[in-house]
Amino acid sequence: MRKKPATVRIARWSATHPWSAIGLWAVFVAGCLLLGGAAGTNAISDEESGVRESGRAGRIVHSGGFPVKAEENVLVTAEDGGKLEPSAGRAVAADLGARMEALEEVQSVGDPVTAPHGKALLIPVTMKGDAENADRRVQPLLDVSAAVQDAHEGLRIDEVGTGSTAKGLSETLGEDFEKAELISLPLTLLVLLVVFGAVIAAGVPVLLALSCVGAAIGLSTLLSHALPETSAVSNVILLMGMAVGVDYSLFYLKREREERRTGKSPIGAIAVAAATSGHTVVVSGTTVIVAMAGLYLANEATFTSLATGSILVVAVAVPASLTVLPALLATLGRWVDKPKVPLLWRLTMRSGTSRVWPALLRPALSKPVVTLVASVGALLLLAAPALDMKLKQPGSDDLSRDIPVVRAMDRLTEAFPSKGTVHQVAVRAPADRADEVETALKGLLERTADDASFAHDATPRIRESADHQVHTVDVGTPHQPRSEGARASLDLLRDWVPQAMAGVPGAESAVGGKVAQGVDFTGHLEERMPWVVGFVLLLTFVTMVLIFRAPLIALSAILLNLLSAAAAFGVLVAVFQDTWAEGVLDFTSSGAVVSWLPLFLFVVLFGLSMDYHVFVVSRIREAALEGATVKDAVRAGITRSAGVVTSAALVMVGVFAIFGTLSMVEFKQLGVGLAAAILLDAVVIRIYVLPALMTVLGRWNWWPGKTRAPRHRSAR
């Protein structure tokens, strides 16, 4: 007797021992959350995340052991933007200083500094404690600044610094993500209600997906002690977890319901679902994991963290779908279809063949070559703008000016340019060369003082480490971070610093800072992207060949997913590198795409698109193995999978589109890119390109394997 597939054996055990399976899953999720919470998160440090020269600069500075203090800058200006009266400035400085020094959070208040144009006064304040958590302790300082403004009519008091900026931005981002979560969960439930027509059936995929997200976040926190994680990893886990978790449950639930309607027993229906949809879940999960593993080749700490988080949540979602989902279905029995939503229930239980999908597929099946050329041509036109893609790291000038702290930053940098865009010069040399290093740095600063590329409102201060081996100095520039002027000033410094240090034996120097990090990060990704893309394509091809035993199926899957990804990149460039969509999406175009996005989008899109592709092709293969002709197999496979794939695509497009409403431009671009790709994949690829291509290839689709001889001819 032939041994049943592992997915069936696992599902049968779970269905016949439901409480054991559910209990073990609950213990697993709770254990991950508890252990992760107890271990805490090990975040990526600046020296670990840097690449190229800016990364080297960060490591030099870190080796100096400089104390990191939370600095706040209180800016005093006239409300009407005019000249600040000296007497009024002195009165505010005295009042603010007395109030700030009375706070236990404040270490010291510096002497006030007048701006060169006389329109502003800057009062530096140093906080006590760790700079990492300054945002949680800065509120008393903000309260003092507000009270001083109330006490001095006609003046504006702005506070910008380590804690206040982080607090202002995190509050805005927190509100954004709360809004996204409040919209995405009801939207997902609404789509699932339309799919299943019953409340419990709609709730099961969401509940299972959320449990997968919770377990993966706990595991990610634990693993961060081996592979430090970025703060964005929990958001990525939520995004990927809800996408694949809901998808896998949808595949399984729809097939189980389909089999129950044919008269099979609950256990029998679960077994068939495990053999078909369960196998598809394993294949889809494997392809997503393979795609995400490509990010490790980026050789950058942030991408390593994102890859790890994504792989963890998929690796959790696959066994959840194979174990706890069958257990839940067996426990709920017929209750899974309760309580019914009257109209929706009747729609989901309609019998008979759909008329819509055969009609949509008719062009691809009757005129496959024409349909293939037309649909591929349309996607290539959409992809064309991607040829002009420009990459830049996001900066403060990408932030929405609706955020109060961002407007305060603008006023601060306008009055004191040296507080805005700053290059960090770092030098490490033997301790007995400290005097020579300092002399060389002073000569460098004299050179910058005569150049308009650099800010001259304050004299840069050279810092020396306790062991006299590391020196660092911040050099400001009056230009915005992403401007050509900022890049030009960086290029000058990177030419001048080696010249200045040429006479110091054993000196190691580098220039870092936000501008340098953006330039180096973009260059690093452009260099590594071919390796990542090649790895993903090769491993996906090998995986698909091993699964389907058909090289042409594997090759066509890769080509179609490349096509949909390219079209999505074209949409991204057309929307965000131009200005026509600024009013629609509430952003200011930087004329570029965020540099980390194409690489991340590629692997995510490749993984999620393969998710659908594997499911649809598996249903087509089922029909082909039953003896249907190629056209009939394509028609049957796509028609049978249409409801599930369309529903899953609607959920994803809806959730991803919500990200397009967030404040940060990188999240807008991420949301638009993902939503466009899934929409194109679910509509153009699945309805036109895939069926037309498979019809053209005919029996070669399954070469060198064989399918049964056709039982009947395709209807014309």
XYZ file of C-alpha atoms in Angstrom:
716
model
C 0.000 0.000 0.000
C 1.339 3.390 -1.000
C 2.372 5.566 1.928
C 0.279 8.715 2.258
C 2.037 12.117 1.948
C 3.414 13.654 5.126
C 0.925 16.541 4.915
C -1.962 14.041 5.038
C -0.473 12.055 7.934
C 0.108 15.235 9.948
C -3.385 16.566 9.188
C -5.030 13.247 10.118
C -3.216 13.126 13.455
C -4.168 16.750 14.189
C -7.795 16.148 13.181
C -8.082 12.996 15.336
C -6.203 14.577 18.287
C -7.481 18.168 17.971
C -7.081 19.298 21.561
C -3.523 18.009 21.693
C -2.649 19.877 18.478
C -4.384 23.086 19.606
C -2.838 22.867 23.076
C 0.662 22.330 21.730
C 0.241 25.290 19.382
C -1.001 27.538 22.207
C 1.971 26.500 24.371
C 4.357 27.160 21.471
C 2.993 30.675 20.782
C 2.866 31.589 24.491
C 6.384 30.230 25.003
C 7.775 32.274 22.104
C 6.160 35.465 23.414
C 7.234 34.894 27.028
C 10.828 33.911 26.194
C 11.145 36.750 23.683
C 9.794 39.264 26.189
C 12.151 38.012 28.895
C 15.213 38.075 26.621
C 14.554 41.554 25.241
C 15.687 42.892 21.878
C 19.282 43.254 20.798
C 19.088 46.121 18.303
C 21.497 46.770 15.456
C 24.063 49.370 16.460
C 25.350 52.095 14.151
C 28.731 50.436 13.758
C 27.057 47.140 12.754
C 24.739 48.673 10.166
C 27.232 50.851 8.299
C 28.865 49.926 4.994
C 31.860 51.196 3.045
C 33.631 54.360 4.252
C 30.744 55.653 6.395
C 30.578 52.274 8.126
C 34.296 52.443 8.776
C 33.877 55.965 10.198
C 31.186 54.691 12.557
C 33.423 51.881 13.772
C 36.322 54.279 14.355
C 34.128 56.601 16.425
C 32.679 53.638 18.362
C 36.178 52.402 19.209
C 36.873 55.753 20.852
C 34.308 55.093 23.589
C 32.935 58.637 23.467
C 30.095 59.212 25.931
C 26.817 59.592 24.036
C 24.679 62.304 25.589
C 21.166 63.379 24.760
C 21.389 66.944 23.494
C 18.391 69.283 23.155
C 18.420 72.585 21.288
C 15.960 75.293 22.294
C 15.486 77.854 19.517
C 14.094 81.316 20.267
C 12.738 83.398 17.371
C 10.245 86.212 16.881
C 6.772 84.964 15.941
C 6.642 87.340 12.993
C 10.006 86.049 11.680
C 11.713 89.412 12.194
C 14.805 90.391 14.157
C 15.008 89.103 17.722
C 15.503 91.909 20.268
C 18.668 91.159 22.320
C 16.948 92.077 25.604
C 14.046 89.739 24.866
C 16.492 86.958 23.975
C 18.443 87.418 27.224
C 15.230 87.355 29.268
C 14.068 84.116 27.648
C 17.513 82.515 28.059
C 17.588 83.374 31.759
C 14.030 82.165 32.348
C 14.522 78.936 30.369
C 17.897 78.214 31.984
C 16.495 78.567 35.512
C 13.516 76.312 34.777
C 15.562 73.676 32.926
C 18.247 73.439 35.626
C 15.525 72.723 38.176
C 14.565 69.526 36.309
C 16.079 66.243 37.471
C 16.323 65.117 33.810
C 18.718 67.967 32.933
C 22.471 67.754 33.425
C 23.449 71.229 32.220
C 22.298 74.280 30.261
C 24.863 75.873 27.945
C 25.438 79.514 27.120
C 23.023 80.997 24.562
C 24.344 81.462 21.001
C 23.057 84.181 18.661
C 22.535 83.348 14.990
C 24.717 85.272 12.499
C 21.685 87.080 11.054
C 20.464 88.071 14.551
C 17.009 86.543 14.110
C 17.435 83.581 16.464
C 18.947 82.488 19.743
C 20.027 78.903 20.506
C 20.186 77.503 24.029
C 21.858 74.043 24.271
C 20.599 71.673 26.975
C 22.244 68.370 27.937
C 20.088 65.641 29.468
C 21.151 63.070 32.028
C 20.978 59.335 31.362
C 21.097 57.141 28.293
C 20.497 58.814 24.931
C 18.723 55.674 23.671
C 15.674 56.272 25.875
C 15.760 60.086 25.888
C 12.427 60.209 24.042
C 10.727 58.658 27.079
C 12.230 61.246 29.462
C 12.081 64.454 27.414
C 8.482 65.486 28.137
C 9.330 67.652 31.215
C 11.771 69.629 29.035
C 9.108 70.107 26.369
C 6.682 71.277 29.056
C 9.217 73.861 30.228
C 9.724 75.130 26.665
C 5.953 75.470 26.234
C 5.611 77.292 29.573
C 8.393 79.728 28.639
C 6.683 80.491 25.337
C 3.419 81.231 27.176
C 5.302 83.570 29.486
C 6.951 85.578 26.695
C 4.450 87.008 24.248
C 5.513 87.533 20.645
C 8.230 84.866 20.746
C 8.310 81.331 19.389
C 10.120 78.616 21.349
C 11.067 75.413 19.469
C 12.817 72.417 20.977
C 14.691 69.988 18.739
C 17.121 67.319 19.840
C 17.850 63.680 20.570
C 14.755 63.019 22.673
C 12.265 65.557 21.312
C 12.834 64.635 17.653
C 12.579 60.904 18.345
C 9.440 61.469 20.399
C 7.772 63.656 17.767
C 8.505 61.256 14.920
C 7.637 58.081 16.860
C 4.286 59.555 17.914
C 3.431 60.307 14.291
C 4.580 56.874 13.132
C 2.736 55.247 16.024
C -0.491 56.977 15.005
C 0.114 55.904 11.399
C 0.560 52.250 12.268
C -2.368 52.279 14.682
C -4.519 53.654 11.858
C -3.171 50.999 9.480
C -3.918 48.205 11.952
C -7.400 49.556 12.732
C -8.247 49.589 9.026
C -6.439 46.425 7.888
C -7.989 43.947 10.328
C -11.633 44.922 9.649
C -10.862 45.041 5.926
C -9.392 41.527 6.023
C -12.379 40.226 7.983
C -14.800 41.894 5.565
C -13.165 40.235 2.540
C -13.159 36.861 4.299
C -16.820 37.295 5.225
C -17.596 37.792 1.529
C -15.521 34.689 0.707
C -17.012 32.337 3.301
C -20.353 33.928 4.195
C -19.871 32.846 7.830
C -18.338 34.662 10.800
C -16.301 31.786 12.285
C -14.866 30.738 8.918
C -13.811 34.349 8.319
C -12.265 34.667 11.767
C -10.165 31.469 11.703
C -7.582 32.690 9.105
C -7.148 36.020 10.890
C -6.764 34.380 14.303
C -4.251 31.874 12.964
C -2.265 34.568 11.139
C -2.099 36.752 14.267
C -0.861 33.804 16.341
C 1.862 33.182 13.732
C 2.877 36.851 13.896
C 3.065 36.721 17.712
C 5.192 33.558 17.704
C 7.512 34.922 15.019
C 8.034 38.225 16.868
C 8.976 36.282 20.010
C 11.383 34.053 18.074
C 12.857 37.065 16.284
C 13.515 38.763 19.620
C 15.309 35.654 20.884
C 17.331 35.307 17.699
C 18.320 38.990 17.814
C 20.957 38.041 20.390
C 22.739 36.144 17.604
C 21.638 38.343 14.686
C 20.844 41.911 15.892
C 17.559 43.239 14.558
C 16.323 46.524 13.153
C 13.320 48.312 14.654
C 11.335 47.750 11.431
C 11.454 43.942 11.685
C 8.240 43.660 13.743
C 6.364 45.662 11.078
C 7.728 43.389 8.346
C 6.746 40.292 10.344
C 3.215 41.686 10.703
C 3.027 42.485 6.990
C 4.360 39.111 5.822
C 2.603 37.134 8.549
C -0.846 38.482 7.754
C -0.227 38.001 4.026
C 0.936 34.369 4.064
C -1.035 33.341 7.156
C -4.373 34.402 5.675
C -3.412 33.013 2.246
C -2.507 29.552 3.537
C -5.667 29.312 5.642
C -7.737 30.416 2.660
C -6.220 27.727 0.430
C -6.904 25.046 3.025
C -10.361 26.153 4.150
C -11.738 26.594 0.643
C -10.539 23.138 -0.432
C -11.883 21.500 2.742
C -15.276 23.136 2.201
C -15.237 22.145 -1.476
C -14.634 18.498 -0.527
C -17.320 18.531 2.179
C -19.830 19.736 -0.408
C -19.113 16.633 -2.489
C -20.247 14.466 0.430
C -16.932 13.574 2.081
C -16.727 13.144 5.838
C -15.020 15.918 7.849
C -11.842 13.815 8.261
C -11.940 12.792 4.601
C -12.328 16.415 3.484
C -9.416 17.458 5.689
C -7.282 14.648 4.227
C -7.957 15.752 0.649
C -7.265 19.392 1.580
C -3.986 18.305 3.197
C -2.956 16.307 0.116
C -3.681 19.181 -2.267
C -3.769 22.592 -0.588
C -1.496 21.397 2.230
C 1.111 20.355 -0.335
C 0.712 23.724 -2.061
C 1.259 25.524 1.262
C 4.553 23.656 1.759
C 5.672 24.482 -1.778
C 4.612 28.138 -1.480
C 6.278 28.513 1.907
C 9.484 27.011 0.554
C 9.577 29.405 -2.405
C 8.897 32.431 -0.166
C 11.691 31.369 2.221
C 14.075 30.829 -0.701
C 13.280 34.289 -2.056
C 13.711 36.011 1.312
C 17.006 34.164 1.925
C 18.416 36.121 -1.004
C 18.543 39.182 1.253
C 21.418 37.598 3.189
C 23.594 38.134 0.124
C 23.083 41.883 0.481
C 25.730 41.557 3.209
C 24.158 44.309 5.301
C 22.854 44.047 8.870
C 19.429 45.621 8.241
C 18.640 43.304 5.326
C 19.866 40.310 7.322
C 17.409 41.265 10.064
C 14.496 41.730 7.633
C 15.272 38.396 5.950
C 15.402 36.602 9.291
C 12.084 38.052 10.460
C 10.337 37.221 7.177
C 11.700 33.672 7.068
C 10.688 33.065 10.679
C 7.059 34.101 10.169
C 6.711 31.981 7.009
C 8.412 29.044 8.717
C 5.846 29.362 11.530
C 2.835 29.861 9.231
C 3.459 26.673 7.197
C 3.334 24.171 10.108
C 0.446 26.131 11.646
C -1.573 25.557 8.475
C -0.692 21.848 8.486
C -1.378 21.161 12.173
C -3.531 23.570 14.151
C -5.787 24.470 11.200
C -6.937 20.845 10.613
C -7.397 20.521 14.384
C -9.582 23.633 14.475
C -11.653 22.412 11.522
C -12.152 19.011 13.132
C -13.141 20.588 16.447
C -15.516 23.121 14.921
C -17.078 20.685 12.457
C -20.184 22.236 10.919
C -19.862 25.151 13.367
C -17.162 26.596 11.124
C -20.035 27.752 8.874
C -21.825 29.562 11.719
C -23.222 32.154 12.198
C -24.159 32.600 8.570
C -24.452 35.999 6.899
C -27.677 35.397 4.904
C -26.995 37.039 1.535
C -23.256 36.312 1.533
C -23.833 32.688 2.546
C -26.147 32.076 -0.411
C -23.593 33.624 -2.765
C -20.734 31.445 -1.475
C -22.817 28.253 -1.652
C -24.062 28.715 -5.204
C -23.640 25.543 -7.226
C -22.751 25.309 -10.883
C -19.856 26.575 -12.957
C -18.971 30.242 -12.838
C -19.728 32.154 -16.024
C -17.395 35.055 -15.256
C -14.031 33.281 -15.263
C -14.546 31.220 -18.446
C -15.567 34.461 -20.182
C -12.447 36.268 -18.902
C -10.240 33.366 -19.981
C -11.726 33.074 -23.469
C -9.199 35.417 -25.222
C -6.207 33.582 -23.700
C -7.557 30.153 -24.634
C -8.965 30.947 -28.082
C -6.204 33.282 -29.315
C -3.254 32.544 -27.003
C -0.462 34.053 -29.163
C -2.263 37.374 -29.687
C -3.272 37.546 -26.006
C 0.267 36.706 -24.879
C 1.872 39.375 -27.058
C -0.695 42.044 -26.106
C -0.597 41.394 -22.336
C 3.192 41.092 -22.152
C 3.490 44.262 -24.239
C 1.203 46.138 -21.845
C 3.263 45.014 -18.840
C 6.510 46.001 -20.558
C 5.073 49.475 -21.202
C 4.258 49.752 -17.498
C 7.778 48.597 -16.672
C 9.463 51.130 -19.009
C 9.751 53.979 -16.422
C 11.819 51.640 -14.215
C 14.707 52.059 -16.694
C 15.053 55.616 -15.349
C 14.946 54.598 -11.679
C 17.058 56.771 -9.386
C 17.917 55.665 -5.850
C 18.402 57.806 -2.735
C 18.292 57.258 0.970
C 15.386 59.041 2.714
C 16.295 62.050 4.823
C 14.720 64.739 6.970
C 13.633 66.602 3.829
C 11.425 63.603 2.924
C 9.389 63.980 6.119
C 5.948 65.537 6.023
C 5.913 69.209 7.018
C 2.625 68.537 8.830
C 4.709 67.039 11.672
C 5.412 69.832 14.235
C 8.924 68.654 15.115
C 9.872 68.635 11.409
C 8.839 72.287 11.049
C 10.889 73.061 14.160
C 13.900 71.296 12.595
C 13.516 73.441 9.494
C 13.575 76.647 11.552
C 16.614 75.434 13.524
C 18.681 74.525 10.461
C 17.709 77.749 8.693
C 19.088 79.774 11.599
C 21.998 77.431 12.425
C 22.985 75.357 9.343
C 25.652 73.486 11.332
C 22.824 71.802 13.290
C 21.343 70.301 10.106
C 23.311 68.271 7.580
C 26.558 67.217 9.228
C 29.560 65.216 7.991
C 31.522 63.324 10.646
C 35.293 63.126 10.218
C 36.861 60.269 12.186
C 40.565 59.546 12.635
C 42.305 56.726 14.511
C 46.063 56.867 15.086
C 48.644 55.824 17.709
C 48.272 57.806 20.938
C 51.720 59.377 20.524
C 50.478 60.970 17.288
C 47.503 62.746 18.937
C 49.041 66.222 18.621
C 49.796 65.690 14.933
C 46.226 64.493 14.309
C 44.773 67.545 16.043
C 47.015 69.874 14.054
C 45.999 68.180 10.809
C 42.299 68.455 11.690
C 42.664 72.158 12.520
C 44.240 72.666 9.111
C 41.294 70.816 7.543
C 38.806 73.058 9.377
C 40.645 76.180 8.184
C 40.204 74.880 4.647
C 36.463 74.342 5.127
C 36.086 77.809 6.666
C 36.944 79.366 3.304
C 34.523 77.231 1.275
C 30.820 78.012 0.748
C 30.009 74.284 0.672
C 30.264 74.239 4.482
C 28.382 75.978 7.304
C 30.103 78.834 9.112
C 27.644 79.728 11.884
C 29.631 77.834 14.541
C 33.227 76.695 15.029
C 33.480 72.874 14.826
C 34.838 71.242 18.004
C 37.453 68.497 17.806
C 36.828 65.648 20.262
C 39.567 63.317 21.532
C 39.016 59.893 23.106
C 40.258 59.111 26.613
C 43.051 56.922 25.216
C 44.082 59.695 22.760
C 43.805 57.313 19.801
C 40.565 58.539 18.217
C 39.664 62.060 17.098
C 36.379 63.158 15.585
C 34.894 66.433 14.390
C 31.498 67.296 12.909
C 31.529 69.566 9.850
C 28.186 71.118 8.910
C 26.909 72.047 5.477
C 24.069 74.490 4.658
C 22.528 72.074 2.126
C 19.640 69.617 2.487
C 20.762 65.983 2.998
C 19.659 64.689 -0.421
C 20.810 67.764 -2.384
C 23.665 67.876 -4.870
C 25.306 70.508 -2.679
C 25.464 68.092 0.266
C 26.934 65.391 -1.987
C 29.504 67.842 -3.381
C 30.605 68.862 0.135
C 30.995 65.169 1.038
C 33.156 64.582 -2.028
C 35.347 67.543 -1.064
C 35.851 66.259 2.475
C 36.653 62.762 1.239
C 39.359 64.308 -0.949
C 40.718 66.651 1.714
C 40.785 64.329 4.762
C 43.333 61.840 3.310
C 45.453 64.805 2.173
C 45.331 66.278 5.696
C 46.295 62.951 7.303
C 49.004 62.063 4.785
C 51.708 63.355 7.106
C 50.523 61.360 10.171
C 52.097 57.862 10.202
C 49.647 55.045 11.034
C 46.554 57.243 10.790
C 43.261 55.697 9.599
C 40.610 58.192 8.526
C 37.071 58.151 7.152
C 34.148 60.514 6.603
C 30.693 59.448 7.799
C 27.398 61.100 8.691
C 23.889 60.862 7.220
C 24.826 62.002 3.708
C 27.768 59.607 3.564
C 25.639 56.745 4.875
C 23.039 57.345 2.168
C 25.612 57.509 -0.628
C 27.486 54.431 0.589
C 24.349 52.398 1.277
C 22.949 53.099 -2.200
C 26.250 52.209 -3.857
C 26.537 49.030 -1.795
C 23.042 47.870 -2.767
C 23.614 48.599 -6.453
C 26.736 46.444 -6.234
C 25.056 43.574 -4.353
C 21.699 43.516 -6.170
C 22.823 41.318 -9.111
C 24.047 38.694 -6.630
C 20.766 38.732 -4.718
C 18.635 38.586 -7.873
C 20.764 35.796 -9.346
C 20.566 33.775 -6.129
C 16.786 34.141 -5.884
C 16.229 33.210 -9.528
C 18.536 30.194 -9.439
C 17.247 28.733 -6.180
C 13.615 29.374 -7.136
C 14.173 27.603 -10.452
C 15.770 24.611 -8.744
C 12.987 24.490 -6.129
C 10.233 24.629 -8.747
C 11.905 21.928 -10.880
C 12.198 19.617 -7.875
C 8.534 20.206 -6.972
C 6.856 20.051 -10.395
C 9.492 17.965 -12.242
C 8.941 20.315 -15.194
C 11.704 22.784 -16.225
C 9.374 24.848 -18.440
C 6.916 25.348 -15.572
C 9.815 26.549 -13.406
C 11.207 28.822 -16.131
C 7.816 30.329 -16.994
C 7.118 30.957 -13.296
C 10.359 32.930 -12.985
C 9.777 34.908 -16.177
C 6.198 35.817 -15.251
C 7.187 36.920 -11.763
C 10.041 38.994 -13.153
C 7.542 40.610 -15.509
C 5.080 41.533 -12.753
C 7.922 42.823 -10.524
C 9.288 44.970 -13.379
C 5.825 46.407 -14.043
C 5.457 47.210 -10.326
C 8.829 49.008 -10.363
C 7.639 50.997 -13.368
C 4.517 52.080 -11.489
C 6.656 53.000 -8.469
C 8.961 55.207 -10.542
C 6.069 56.833 -12.430
C 4.300 57.711 -9.175
C 7.167 58.791 -6.921
C 9.891 60.182 -9.203
C 7.416 62.618 -10.748
C 5.156 65.198 -9.076
C 1.712 64.375 -10.552
C 0.720 62.095 -7.630
C 1.919 64.376 -4.812
C -1.561 65.721 -4.076
C -3.181 62.300 -4.276
C -0.787 60.554 -1.868
C 0.259 63.629 0.166
C 4.029 63.570 -0.336
C 6.767 65.704 -1.840
C 8.666 63.973 -4.622
C 12.408 63.633 -4.140
C 12.819 62.570 -7.763
C 14.003 59.175 -6.565
C 12.992 55.842 -5.063
C 14.161 54.980 -1.540
C 17.395 53.031 -2.066
C 16.595 49.983 0.093
C 13.178 49.476 -1.497
C 13.903 47.825 -4.902
C 15.919 44.992 -3.387
C 13.441 44.372 -0.581
C 10.449 44.711 -2.903
C 11.965 42.284 -5.387
C 12.373 39.436 -2.915
C 8.998 40.051 -1.234
C 7.154 40.303 -4.542
C 8.919 37.263 -5.911
C 7.975 35.265 -2.845
C 4.335 36.387 -2.663
C 3.783 36.108 -6.429
C 5.147 32.564 -6.380
C 2.635 31.901 -3.608
C -0.267 32.468 -6.025
C 1.517 30.952 -8.985
C 2.183 27.651 -7.238
C -1.426 27.403 -6.088
C -2.884 28.078 -9.555
C -0.425 25.827 -11.418
C -1.031 23.036 -8.884
C -4.774 23.154 -9.662
C -4.033 23.137 -13.417
C -1.706 20.157 -12.937
C -4.407 18.307 -10.992
C -6.771 18.647 -13.945
C -4.037 17.639 -16.403
C -3.240 14.506 -14.380
C -6.923 13.587 -14.521
C -6.618 13.513 -18.325
C -7.962 16.927 -19.357
C -6.587 18.625 -22.464
C -4.253 21.582 -21.936
C -6.982 24.158 -22.575
C -9.460 22.374 -20.336
C -6.859 21.905 -17.615
C -5.970 25.624 -17.712
C -9.649 26.597 -17.719
C -10.500 24.223 -14.857
C -7.441 25.053 -12.747
C -7.829 28.814 -12.962
C -11.629 28.717 -12.546
C -11.411 26.442 -9.493
C -8.708 28.583 -7.858
C -10.183 31.943 -8.898
C -12.220 32.565 -5.766
C -9.369 31.799 -3.364
C -6.675 33.688 -5.263
C -8.898 36.707 -5.901
C -9.885 36.854 -2.236
C -6.290 36.555 -1.033
C -5.221 39.218 -3.546
C -7.971 41.568 -2.362
C -6.803 41.181 1.227
C -3.191 41.890 0.277
C -3.948 44.826 -2.023
C -6.186 46.370 0.634
C -3.616 46.009 3.428
C -0.692 47.165 1.278
C -2.658 50.147 -0.056
C -3.138 51.355 3.533
C 0.645 51.774 3.760
C 0.354 54.285 0.927
C -1.524 56.602 3.320
C 1.238 56.703 5.979
C 3.420 59.771 6.565
C 6.863 58.316 5.801
C 7.682 58.297 2.082
C 9.396 54.892 2.263
C 6.211 53.298 3.613
C 4.171 55.022 0.911
C 6.480 53.604 -1.729
C 6.435 50.152 -0.109
C 2.637 50.102 -0.004
C 2.139 51.329 -3.572
C 4.789 48.952 -4.947
C 3.360 45.886 -3.202
C -0.268 46.722 -3.997
C 0.504 47.374 -7.676
C 2.467 44.143 -8.038
C -0.179 41.940 -6.402
C -2.938 43.579 -8.442
C -1.063 43.116 -11.714
C -0.157 39.561 -10.805
C -3.704 38.585 -9.827
C -5.356 40.210 -12.850
C -3.053 40.512 -15.872
C -0.687 37.606 -15.210
C -3.283 35.101 -14.013
C -6.109 35.919 -16.440
C -4.127 36.617 -19.596
C -0.391 35.885 -19.550
C -0.279 32.562 -17.655
C -3.174 30.800 -19.447
C -2.019 32.070 -22.851
C 1.555 30.910 -22.240
C 0.512 27.483 -20.978
C -1.843 27.057 -23.937
C 0.950 27.934 -26.376
C 3.348 25.483 -24.692
C 0.740 22.715 -24.644
C 2.029 19.325 -23.448
C 5.554 20.775 -23.261
C 4.483 22.417 -19.980
C 4.999 19.091 -18.189
C 8.092 17.845 -20.063
C 9.856 15.511 -19.317
C 6.980 14.177 -17.206
C 3.765 12.886 -18.670
C 0.086 13.429 -17.991
C -2.710 11.060 -18.836
C -4.120 10.912 -22.317
C -6.913 13.448 -22.790
C -10.366 12.091 -22.007
C -12.098 14.575 -24.277
C -11.411 17.395 -26.648
C -11.466 20.986 -25.512
C -14.727 22.765 -26.137
C -14.419 25.418 -28.766
